[in-house]
Coordinates of C-alpha atoms in Angstrom, one line a residue:
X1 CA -13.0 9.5 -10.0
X2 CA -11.7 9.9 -13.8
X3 CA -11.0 6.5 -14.0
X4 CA -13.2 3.5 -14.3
X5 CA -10.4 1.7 -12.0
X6 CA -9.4 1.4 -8.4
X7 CA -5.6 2.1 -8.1
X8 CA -3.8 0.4 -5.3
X9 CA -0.5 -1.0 -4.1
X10 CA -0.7 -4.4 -3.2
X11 CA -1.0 -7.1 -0.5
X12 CA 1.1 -10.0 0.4
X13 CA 1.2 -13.9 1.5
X14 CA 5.0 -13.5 2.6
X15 CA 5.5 -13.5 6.3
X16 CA 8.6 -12.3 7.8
X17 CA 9.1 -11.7 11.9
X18 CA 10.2 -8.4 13.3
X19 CA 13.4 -10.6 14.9
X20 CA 16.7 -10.4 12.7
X21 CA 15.9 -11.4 9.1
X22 CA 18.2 -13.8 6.5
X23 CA 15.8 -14.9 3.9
X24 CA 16.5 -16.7 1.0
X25 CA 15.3 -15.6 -2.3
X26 CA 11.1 -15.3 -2.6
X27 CA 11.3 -18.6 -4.8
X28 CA 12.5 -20.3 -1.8
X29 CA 10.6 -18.6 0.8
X30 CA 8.6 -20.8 3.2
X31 CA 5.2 -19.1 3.2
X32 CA 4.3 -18.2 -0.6
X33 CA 1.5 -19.3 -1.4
X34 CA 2.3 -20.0 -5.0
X35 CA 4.6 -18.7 -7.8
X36 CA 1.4 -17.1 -9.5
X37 CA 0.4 -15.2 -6.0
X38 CA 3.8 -13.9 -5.9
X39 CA 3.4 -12.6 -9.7
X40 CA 0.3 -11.6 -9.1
X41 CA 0.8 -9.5 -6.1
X42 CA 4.5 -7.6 -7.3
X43 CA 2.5 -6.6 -10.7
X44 CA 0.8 -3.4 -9.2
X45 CA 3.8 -1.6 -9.8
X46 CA 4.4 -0.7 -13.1
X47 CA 6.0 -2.1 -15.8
X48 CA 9.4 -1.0 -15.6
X49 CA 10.7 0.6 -18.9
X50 CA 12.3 -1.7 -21.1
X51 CA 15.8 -0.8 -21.9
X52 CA 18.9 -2.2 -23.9
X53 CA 20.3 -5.0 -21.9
X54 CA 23.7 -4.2 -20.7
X55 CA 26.5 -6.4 -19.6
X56 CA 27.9 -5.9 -15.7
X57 CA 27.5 -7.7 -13.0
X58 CA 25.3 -7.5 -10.1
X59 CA 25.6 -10.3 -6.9
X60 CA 23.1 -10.1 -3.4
X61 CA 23.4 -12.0 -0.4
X62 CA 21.2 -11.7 2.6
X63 CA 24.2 -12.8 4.8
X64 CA 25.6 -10.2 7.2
X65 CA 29.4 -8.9 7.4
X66 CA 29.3 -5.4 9.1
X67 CA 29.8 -2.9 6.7
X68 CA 32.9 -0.4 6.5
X69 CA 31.2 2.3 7.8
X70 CA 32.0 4.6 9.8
X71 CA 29.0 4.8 11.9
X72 CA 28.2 7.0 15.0
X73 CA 25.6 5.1 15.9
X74 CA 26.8 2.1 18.9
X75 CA 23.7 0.4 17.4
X76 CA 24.2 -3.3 15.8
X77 CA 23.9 -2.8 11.9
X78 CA 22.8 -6.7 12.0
X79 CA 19.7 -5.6 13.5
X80 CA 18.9 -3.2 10.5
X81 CA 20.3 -5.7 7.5
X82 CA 17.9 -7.1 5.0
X83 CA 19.9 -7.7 2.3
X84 CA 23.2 -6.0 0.5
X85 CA 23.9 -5.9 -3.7
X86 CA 27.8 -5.2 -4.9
X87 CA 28.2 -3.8 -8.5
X88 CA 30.0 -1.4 -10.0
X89 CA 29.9 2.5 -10.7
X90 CA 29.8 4.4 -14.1
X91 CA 33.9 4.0 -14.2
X92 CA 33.5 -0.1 -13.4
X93 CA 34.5 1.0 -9.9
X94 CA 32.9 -1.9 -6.7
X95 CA 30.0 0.1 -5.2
X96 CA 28.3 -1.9 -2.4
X97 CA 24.3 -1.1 -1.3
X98 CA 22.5 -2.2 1.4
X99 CA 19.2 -2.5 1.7
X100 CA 17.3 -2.7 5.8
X101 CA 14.2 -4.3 6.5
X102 CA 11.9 -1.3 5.5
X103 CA 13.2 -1.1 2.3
X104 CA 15.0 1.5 2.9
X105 CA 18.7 2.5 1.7
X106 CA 21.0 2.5 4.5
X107 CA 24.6 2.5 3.2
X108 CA 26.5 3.2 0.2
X109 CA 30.0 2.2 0.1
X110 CA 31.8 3.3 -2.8
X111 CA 35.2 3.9 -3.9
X112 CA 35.4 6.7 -1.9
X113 CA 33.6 5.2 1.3
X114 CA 30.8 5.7 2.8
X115 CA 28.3 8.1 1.6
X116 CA 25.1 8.1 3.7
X117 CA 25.6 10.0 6.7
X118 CA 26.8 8.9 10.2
X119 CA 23.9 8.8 12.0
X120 CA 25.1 10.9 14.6
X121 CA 23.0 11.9 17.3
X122 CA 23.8 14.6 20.4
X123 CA 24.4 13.0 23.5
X124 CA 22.0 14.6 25.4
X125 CA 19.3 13.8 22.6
X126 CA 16.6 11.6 24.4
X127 CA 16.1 9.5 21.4
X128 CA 18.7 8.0 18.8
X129 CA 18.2 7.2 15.2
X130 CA 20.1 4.6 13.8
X131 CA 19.4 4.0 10.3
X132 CA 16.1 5.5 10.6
X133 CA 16.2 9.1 9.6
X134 CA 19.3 9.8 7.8
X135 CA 18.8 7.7 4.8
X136 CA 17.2 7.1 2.1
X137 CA 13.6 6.0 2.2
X138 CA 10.3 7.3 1.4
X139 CA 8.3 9.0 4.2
X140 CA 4.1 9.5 4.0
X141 CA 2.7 12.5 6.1
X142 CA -1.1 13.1 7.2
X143 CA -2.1 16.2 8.6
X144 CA -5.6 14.7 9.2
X145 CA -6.2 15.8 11.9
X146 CA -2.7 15.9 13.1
X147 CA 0.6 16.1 11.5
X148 CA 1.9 12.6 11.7
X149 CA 4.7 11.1 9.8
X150 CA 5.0 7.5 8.6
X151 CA 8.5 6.2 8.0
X152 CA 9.7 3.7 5.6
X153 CA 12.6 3.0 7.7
X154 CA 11.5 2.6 11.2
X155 CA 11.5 4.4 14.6
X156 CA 13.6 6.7 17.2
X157 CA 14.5 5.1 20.3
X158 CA 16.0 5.8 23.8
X159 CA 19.5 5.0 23.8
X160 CA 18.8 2.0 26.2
X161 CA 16.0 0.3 24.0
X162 CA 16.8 -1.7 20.7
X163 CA 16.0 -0.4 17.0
X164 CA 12.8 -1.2 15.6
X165 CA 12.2 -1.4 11.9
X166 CA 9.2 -1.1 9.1
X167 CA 8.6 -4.8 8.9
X168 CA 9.4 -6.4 5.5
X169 CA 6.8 -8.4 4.6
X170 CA 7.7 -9.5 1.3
X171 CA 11.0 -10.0 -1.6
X172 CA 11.8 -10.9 -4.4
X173 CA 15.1 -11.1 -6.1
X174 CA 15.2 -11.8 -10.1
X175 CA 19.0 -12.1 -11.1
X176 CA 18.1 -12.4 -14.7
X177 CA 16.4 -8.9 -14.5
X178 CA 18.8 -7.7 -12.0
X179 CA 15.7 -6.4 -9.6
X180 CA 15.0 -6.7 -6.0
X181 CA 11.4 -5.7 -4.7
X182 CA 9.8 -6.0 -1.2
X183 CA 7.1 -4.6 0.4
X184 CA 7.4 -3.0 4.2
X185 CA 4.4 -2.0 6.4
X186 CA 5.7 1.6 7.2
X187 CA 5.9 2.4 11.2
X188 CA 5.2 5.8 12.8
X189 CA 8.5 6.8 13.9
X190 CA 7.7 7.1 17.5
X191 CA 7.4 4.3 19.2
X192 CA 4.1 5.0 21.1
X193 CA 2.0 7.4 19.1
X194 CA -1.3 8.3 18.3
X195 CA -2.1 6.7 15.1
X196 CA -0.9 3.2 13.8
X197 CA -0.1 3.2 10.5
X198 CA -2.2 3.1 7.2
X199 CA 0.9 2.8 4.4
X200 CA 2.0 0.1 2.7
X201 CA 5.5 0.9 1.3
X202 CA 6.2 -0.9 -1.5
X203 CA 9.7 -0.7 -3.4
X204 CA 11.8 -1.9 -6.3
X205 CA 15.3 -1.6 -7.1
X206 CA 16.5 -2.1 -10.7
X207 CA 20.4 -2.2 -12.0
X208 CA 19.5 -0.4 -14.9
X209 CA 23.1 0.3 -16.2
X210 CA 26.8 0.3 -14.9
X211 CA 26.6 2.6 -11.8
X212 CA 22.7 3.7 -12.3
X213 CA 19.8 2.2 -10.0
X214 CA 16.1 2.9 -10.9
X215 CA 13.6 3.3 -8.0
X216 CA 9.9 2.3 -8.1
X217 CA 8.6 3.6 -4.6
X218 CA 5.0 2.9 -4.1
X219 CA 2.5 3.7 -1.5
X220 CA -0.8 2.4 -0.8
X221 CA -3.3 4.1 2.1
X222 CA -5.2 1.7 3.8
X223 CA -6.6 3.7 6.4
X224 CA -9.2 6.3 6.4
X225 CA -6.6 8.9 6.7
X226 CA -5.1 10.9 3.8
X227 CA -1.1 11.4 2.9
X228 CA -1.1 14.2 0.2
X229 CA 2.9 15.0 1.3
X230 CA 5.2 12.7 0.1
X231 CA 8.5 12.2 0.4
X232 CA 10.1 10.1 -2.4
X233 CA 12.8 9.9 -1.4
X234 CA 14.2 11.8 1.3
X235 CA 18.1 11.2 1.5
X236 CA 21.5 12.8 1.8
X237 CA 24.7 11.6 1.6
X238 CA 28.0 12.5 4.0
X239 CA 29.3 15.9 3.8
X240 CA 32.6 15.0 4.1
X241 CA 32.3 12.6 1.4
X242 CA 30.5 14.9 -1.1
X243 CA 30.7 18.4 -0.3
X244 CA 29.3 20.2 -2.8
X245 CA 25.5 20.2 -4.1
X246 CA 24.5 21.2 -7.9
X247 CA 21.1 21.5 -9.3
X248 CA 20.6 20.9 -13.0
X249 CA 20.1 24.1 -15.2
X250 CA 17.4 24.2 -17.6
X251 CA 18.5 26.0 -19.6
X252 CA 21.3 23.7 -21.1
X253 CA 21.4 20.0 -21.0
X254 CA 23.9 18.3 -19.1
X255 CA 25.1 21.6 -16.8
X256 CA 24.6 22.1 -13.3
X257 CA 24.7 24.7 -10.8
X258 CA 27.2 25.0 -7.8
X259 CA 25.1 26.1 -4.8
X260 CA 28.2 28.0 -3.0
X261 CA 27.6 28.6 -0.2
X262 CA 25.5 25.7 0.6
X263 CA 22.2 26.5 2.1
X264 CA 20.9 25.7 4.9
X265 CA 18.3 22.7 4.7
X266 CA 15.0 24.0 6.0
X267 CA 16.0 27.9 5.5
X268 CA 13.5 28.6 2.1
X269 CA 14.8 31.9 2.0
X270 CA 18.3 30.8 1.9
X271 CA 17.8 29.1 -1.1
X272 CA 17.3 25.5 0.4
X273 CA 13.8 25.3 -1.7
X274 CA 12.9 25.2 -5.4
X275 CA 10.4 23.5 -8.0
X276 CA 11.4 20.7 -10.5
X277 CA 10.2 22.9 -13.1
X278 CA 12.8 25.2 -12.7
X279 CA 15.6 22.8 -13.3
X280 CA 17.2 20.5 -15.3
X281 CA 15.6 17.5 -13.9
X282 CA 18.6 15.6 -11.4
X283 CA 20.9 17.1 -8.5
X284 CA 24.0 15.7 -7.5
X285 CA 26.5 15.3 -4.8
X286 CA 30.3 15.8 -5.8
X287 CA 33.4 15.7 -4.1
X288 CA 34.9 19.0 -2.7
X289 CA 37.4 20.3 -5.6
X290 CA 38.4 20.8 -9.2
X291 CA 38.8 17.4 -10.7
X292 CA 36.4 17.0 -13.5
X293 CA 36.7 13.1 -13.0
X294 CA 35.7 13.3 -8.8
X295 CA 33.7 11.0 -7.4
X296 CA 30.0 12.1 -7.3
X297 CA 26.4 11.0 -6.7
X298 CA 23.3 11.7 -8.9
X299 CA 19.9 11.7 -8.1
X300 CA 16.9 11.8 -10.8
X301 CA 13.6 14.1 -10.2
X302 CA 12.5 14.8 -13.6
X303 CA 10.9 18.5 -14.8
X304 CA 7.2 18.3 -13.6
X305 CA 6.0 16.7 -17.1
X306 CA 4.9 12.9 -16.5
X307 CA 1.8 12.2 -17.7
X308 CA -1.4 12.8 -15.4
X309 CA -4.1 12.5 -17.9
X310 CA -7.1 10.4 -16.3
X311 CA -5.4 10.7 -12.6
X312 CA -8.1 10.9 -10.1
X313 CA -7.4 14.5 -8.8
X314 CA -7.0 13.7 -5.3
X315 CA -3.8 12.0 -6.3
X316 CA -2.6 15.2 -7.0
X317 CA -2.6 18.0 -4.2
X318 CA -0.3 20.4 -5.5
X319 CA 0.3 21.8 -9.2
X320 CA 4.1 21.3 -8.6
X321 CA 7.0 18.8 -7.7
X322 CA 9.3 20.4 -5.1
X323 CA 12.8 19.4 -4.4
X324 CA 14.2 20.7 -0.7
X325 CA 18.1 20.4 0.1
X326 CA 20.9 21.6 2.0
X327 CA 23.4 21.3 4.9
X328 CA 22.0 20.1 8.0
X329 CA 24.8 20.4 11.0
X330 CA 28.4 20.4 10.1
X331 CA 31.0 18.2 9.0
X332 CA 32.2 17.0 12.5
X333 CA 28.7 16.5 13.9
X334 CA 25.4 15.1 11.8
X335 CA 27.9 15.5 8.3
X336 CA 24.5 15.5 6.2
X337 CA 23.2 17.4 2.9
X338 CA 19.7 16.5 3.1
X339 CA 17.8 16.1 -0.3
X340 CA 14.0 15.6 -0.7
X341 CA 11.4 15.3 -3.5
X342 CA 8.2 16.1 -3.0
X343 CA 6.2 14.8 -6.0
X344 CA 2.7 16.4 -7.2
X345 CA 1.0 12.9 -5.8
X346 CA 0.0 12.2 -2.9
X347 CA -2.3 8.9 -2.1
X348 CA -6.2 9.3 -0.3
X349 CA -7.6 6.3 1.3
X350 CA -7.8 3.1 -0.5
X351 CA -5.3 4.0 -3.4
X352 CA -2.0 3.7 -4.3
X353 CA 0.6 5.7 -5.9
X354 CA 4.0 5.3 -7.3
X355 CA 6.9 7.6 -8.1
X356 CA 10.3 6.2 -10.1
X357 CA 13.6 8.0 -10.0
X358 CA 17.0 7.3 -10.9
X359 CA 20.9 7.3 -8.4
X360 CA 23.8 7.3 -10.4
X361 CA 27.3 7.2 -9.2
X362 CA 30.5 8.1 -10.9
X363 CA 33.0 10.1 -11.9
X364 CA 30.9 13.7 -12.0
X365 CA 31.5 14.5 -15.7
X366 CA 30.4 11.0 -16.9
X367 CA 27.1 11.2 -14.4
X368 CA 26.6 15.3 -16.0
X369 CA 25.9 13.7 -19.3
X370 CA 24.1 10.6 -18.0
X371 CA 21.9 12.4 -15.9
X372 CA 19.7 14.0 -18.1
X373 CA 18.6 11.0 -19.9
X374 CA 17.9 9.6 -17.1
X375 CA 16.0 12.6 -15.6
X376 CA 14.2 12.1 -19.1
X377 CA 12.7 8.7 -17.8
X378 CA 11.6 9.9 -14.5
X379 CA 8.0 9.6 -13.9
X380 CA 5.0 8.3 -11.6
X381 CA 1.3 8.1 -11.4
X382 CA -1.7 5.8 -9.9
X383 CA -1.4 2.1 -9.1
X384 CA -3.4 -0.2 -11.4
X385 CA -5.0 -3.1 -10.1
X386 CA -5.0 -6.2 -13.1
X387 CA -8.6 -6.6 -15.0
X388 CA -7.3 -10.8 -14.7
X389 CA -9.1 -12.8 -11.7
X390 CA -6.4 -13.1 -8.7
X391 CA -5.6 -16.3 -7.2
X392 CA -7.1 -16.3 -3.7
X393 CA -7.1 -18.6 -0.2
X394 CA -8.6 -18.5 3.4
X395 CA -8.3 -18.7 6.9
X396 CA -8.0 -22.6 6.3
X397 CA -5.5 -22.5 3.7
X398 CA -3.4 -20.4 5.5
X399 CA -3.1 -22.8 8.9
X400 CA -3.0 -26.0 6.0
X401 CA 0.4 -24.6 4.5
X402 CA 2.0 -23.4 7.6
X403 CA 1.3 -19.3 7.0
X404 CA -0.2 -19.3 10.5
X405 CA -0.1 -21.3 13.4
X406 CA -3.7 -23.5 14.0
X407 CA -3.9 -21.9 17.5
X408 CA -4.6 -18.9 15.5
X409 CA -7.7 -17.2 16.8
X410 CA -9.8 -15.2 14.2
X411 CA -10.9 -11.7 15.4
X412 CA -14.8 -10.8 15.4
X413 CA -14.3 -9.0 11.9
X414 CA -13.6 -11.8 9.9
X415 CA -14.7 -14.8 9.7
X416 CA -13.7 -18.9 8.5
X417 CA -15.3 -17.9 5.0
X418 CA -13.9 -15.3 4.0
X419 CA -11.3 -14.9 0.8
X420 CA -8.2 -13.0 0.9
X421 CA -6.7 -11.7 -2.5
X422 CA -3.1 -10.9 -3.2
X423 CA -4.5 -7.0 -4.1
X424 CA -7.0 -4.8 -3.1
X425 CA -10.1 -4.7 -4.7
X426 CA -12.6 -1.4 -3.8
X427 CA -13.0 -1.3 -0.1
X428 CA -11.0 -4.5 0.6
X429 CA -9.0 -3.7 3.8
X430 CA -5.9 -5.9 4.4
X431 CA -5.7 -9.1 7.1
X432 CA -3.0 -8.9 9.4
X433 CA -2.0 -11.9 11.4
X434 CA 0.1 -10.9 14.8
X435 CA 1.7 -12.4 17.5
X436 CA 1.0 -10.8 20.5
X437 CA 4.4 -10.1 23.0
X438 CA 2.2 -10.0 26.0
X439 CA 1.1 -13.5 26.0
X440 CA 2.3 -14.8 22.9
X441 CA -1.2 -15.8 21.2
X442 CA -1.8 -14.9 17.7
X443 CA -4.4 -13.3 16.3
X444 CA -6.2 -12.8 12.7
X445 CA -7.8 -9.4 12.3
X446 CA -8.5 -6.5 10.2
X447 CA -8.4 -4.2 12.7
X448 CA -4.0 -3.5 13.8
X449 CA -5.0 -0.3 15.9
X450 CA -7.2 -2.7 18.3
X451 CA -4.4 -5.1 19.1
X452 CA -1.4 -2.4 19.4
X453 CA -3.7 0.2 22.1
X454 CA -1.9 0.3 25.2
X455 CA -4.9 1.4 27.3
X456 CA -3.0 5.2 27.7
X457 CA -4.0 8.5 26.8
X458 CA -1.6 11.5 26.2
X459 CA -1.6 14.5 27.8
X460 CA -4.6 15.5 25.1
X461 CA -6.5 12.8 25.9
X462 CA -5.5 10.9 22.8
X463 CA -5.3 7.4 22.9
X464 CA -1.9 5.8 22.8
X465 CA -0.3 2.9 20.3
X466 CA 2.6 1.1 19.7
X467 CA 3.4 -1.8 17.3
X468 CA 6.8 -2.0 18.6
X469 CA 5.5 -2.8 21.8
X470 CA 2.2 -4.9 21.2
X471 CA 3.7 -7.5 18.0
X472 CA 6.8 -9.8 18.2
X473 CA 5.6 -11.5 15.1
X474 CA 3.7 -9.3 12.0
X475 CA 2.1 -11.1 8.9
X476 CA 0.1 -10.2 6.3
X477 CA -2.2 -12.4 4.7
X478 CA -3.9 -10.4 2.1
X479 CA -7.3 -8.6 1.4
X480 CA -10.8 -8.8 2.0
X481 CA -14.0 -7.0 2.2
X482 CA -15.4 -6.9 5.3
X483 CA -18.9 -5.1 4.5
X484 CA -20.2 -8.3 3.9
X485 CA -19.7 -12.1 4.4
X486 CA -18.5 -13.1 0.5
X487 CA -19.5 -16.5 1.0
X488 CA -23.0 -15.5 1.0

């Protein structure tokens, strides 16, 4: 390792259930365990760049009114509501976000309408997506030892089951500093699968400026598998909305490209693949036509130069950031242009990486000149756990403030002594508390693959897991080392 210090994302002491979620601010929040755990634990993201204060608004609620839409999907929206922000665009214009419970940006509604896709699915599909695929979020993928993919958002289902969601573990809202962040515990998208999954997503929204959000998207592996592909993010936006798709040129500041015909998302020789390098820095999505003033979306990547000196190397797989886009389907069916980035990080067991990117949203000249400065700012690199000492509690503690029930039964890998810390320190592994559906008990333990095995193999002779199936209830309570007893 280059660096002296562990990098990691973070753990938590805020419970939330997998059942339809209101909260209330974090400061009001039942289960925290103090204002100084909560600092403590959101501080292993960076510090966010300090800019000029500017004056617009920016209001949240966590109450649910169904959202304009249209949708495709005959799913309920409620069931995939977290929490929604209204503000305005570049030209002071109402723009409405909503956030879902893996952190994950399900709709955009601005003055044009609706600009994440449909979420349309085939009829004879045998698995629906609502707000699980099609929007933005950051997805993890392991090829160790078999491609698997872990979601932000949450999971395809039969059109007969409900939606299941990443659940949200943690949020904060800061009105002064016009920031939300949460952390999610990100789900394998099917629901019964090989692996359970080893991400922690962690993700801050900041109203940076009239029309312009900043995204801090983190990731922490607390498995013994590695993700070296990240997606962060992969979106898209309605193609009926925003037609047309321009790449930054590098070669003068503040043009784009017109990629007429679109290509094909997917297709690399038809164009649908390039490296951040080779452009300008930001893409964005614009209305279909002439109008210098249309309605149009931005989204940040930067040029491949953040820093990377004193990175452990495994953090970084490849020697470029990659963007991927294009149409996927047409206008009358899915009506998506997908857009990824691929940064150069990728996150190996018991670290934690971040990546922060900019969406602005605006009339398409204003966001051409905006765009750049902000593709200026783009950046990412290792988490960083704080040199100060981290407020702690126990098993105890956690039953004496109401974090767990006192029928709560501690698994054989832990026991009444030991400490749990709001972050991970080397070769802590993170303490889960679940509920069990099938007989309702709850149990402490280290170990989420043991409680969510369904006793099945696949057709490889793979054993078979679902969270969706095993937990009605999902907390986490922090971590510990489990090497040793640390009271000895």
């Amino acid at each position: 390792m280059t660096s002296p210090m562990k990098h990691h994302l973070l753990a938590a002491l805020f419970f939330i259930s997998l059942s339809p979620l209101h909260a209330v601010d974090a400061t009001a929040t039942k289960n925290i365990a103090s204002p100084l755990f909560q600092e403590q634990m959101f501080s292993l993201l960076p510090v966010a760049p300090d800019f000029p204060k500017t004056d617009f608004a920016v209001s949240t609620t966590t109450d649910f009114v169904p959202s304009k839409g249209p949708w495709s999907t005959t799913c309920s929206e409620e069931s995939v509501f977290l929490r929604s922000f209204h503000t305005v665009d570049l030209e002071g214009k109402p723009i409405d976000l909503r956030v879902g419970k893996g952190g994950h940006l399900y709709s955009i509604q601005s003055a044009i309408g609706e600009l994440v896709p449909p979420q349309w699915r085939h009829a004879n599909h045998k698995t629906v997506s609502p707000w699980n695929d099609e929007v933005w979020q950051a997805v993890a993928v392991t090829s160790d030892p078999n491609k698997v993919f872990v979601h932000q958002s949450g999971c395809y289902v039969k059109p007969e089951e409900p939606p299941f969601y990443a659940p949200c573990l943690a949020q904060s809202w800061s009105q002064e500093d016009k920031t939300f962040t949460m952390l999610s515990w990100g789900i394998v998208p099917q629901v019964t699968s090989t692996l359970v999954s080893e991400v922690l997503y962690y993700t801050r929204y900041r109203f940076v400026a009239p029309g312009v959000v900043e995204v801090t998207s983190g990731l922490f592996d607390f498995g013994k598998r590695n993700y070296l592909w990240l997606n962060t993010p992969w979106g898209g936006v309605r193609q009926t909305a925003l037609g047309e798709l321009w790449i930054a040129d590098k070669s003068e500041r503040g043009t784009a490209k017109w990629l007429n015909p679109m290509p094909r998302f997917g297709a690399a020789h038809d164009g649908a693949l390039d490296s951040a390098g080779n452009t300008g820095g930001w893409m964005a999505f614009a209305e279909e036509g002439q109008d210098p003033n249309r309605y149009a979306m931005g989204l940040t990547f930067g040029r491949d130069d953040f820093p990377t000196a004193g990175m452990n190397p495994a953090l970084l797989p490849r020697d470029k950031t990659l963007i991927r886009f294009g149409q996927a389907g047409g206008k009358e069916t899915r009506n998506y242009i997908v857009a990824v980035v691929i940064p150069r990080l990728g996150v190996i067991s018991g670290h934690g990486v971040w990546w922060r990117y900019y969406m602005a949203f605006g009339a398409f000249d204003a966001l051409k000149k905006q765009c750049p400065d902000w593709a200026d700012k783009t950046s990412g690199g290792e988490m960083v756990v704080p040199s100060i000492s981290p407020e702690t509690r126990n098993f105890e503690k956690c039953i004496e403030s109401g974090v767990i029930p006192r029928e709560a039964t501690l698994a054989s890998d832990l026991s009444r002594s030991h400490v749990f810390s709001p972050w991970p320190k080397p070769e802590d592994v993170p303490v889960f508390a679940f509920q069990l559906k099938k007989d309702s008990t709850w149990v402490v333990t280290t170990d989420p693959s043991k409680y969510a095995a369904l006793g099945e193999k696949d057709i490889k002779g793979q054993d078979l897991y679902s969270v969706a199936m095993s937990f009605s209830e999902i907390r986490l309570l922090g971590f510990t080392s489990i090497s040793s007893n640390p009271s000895q």
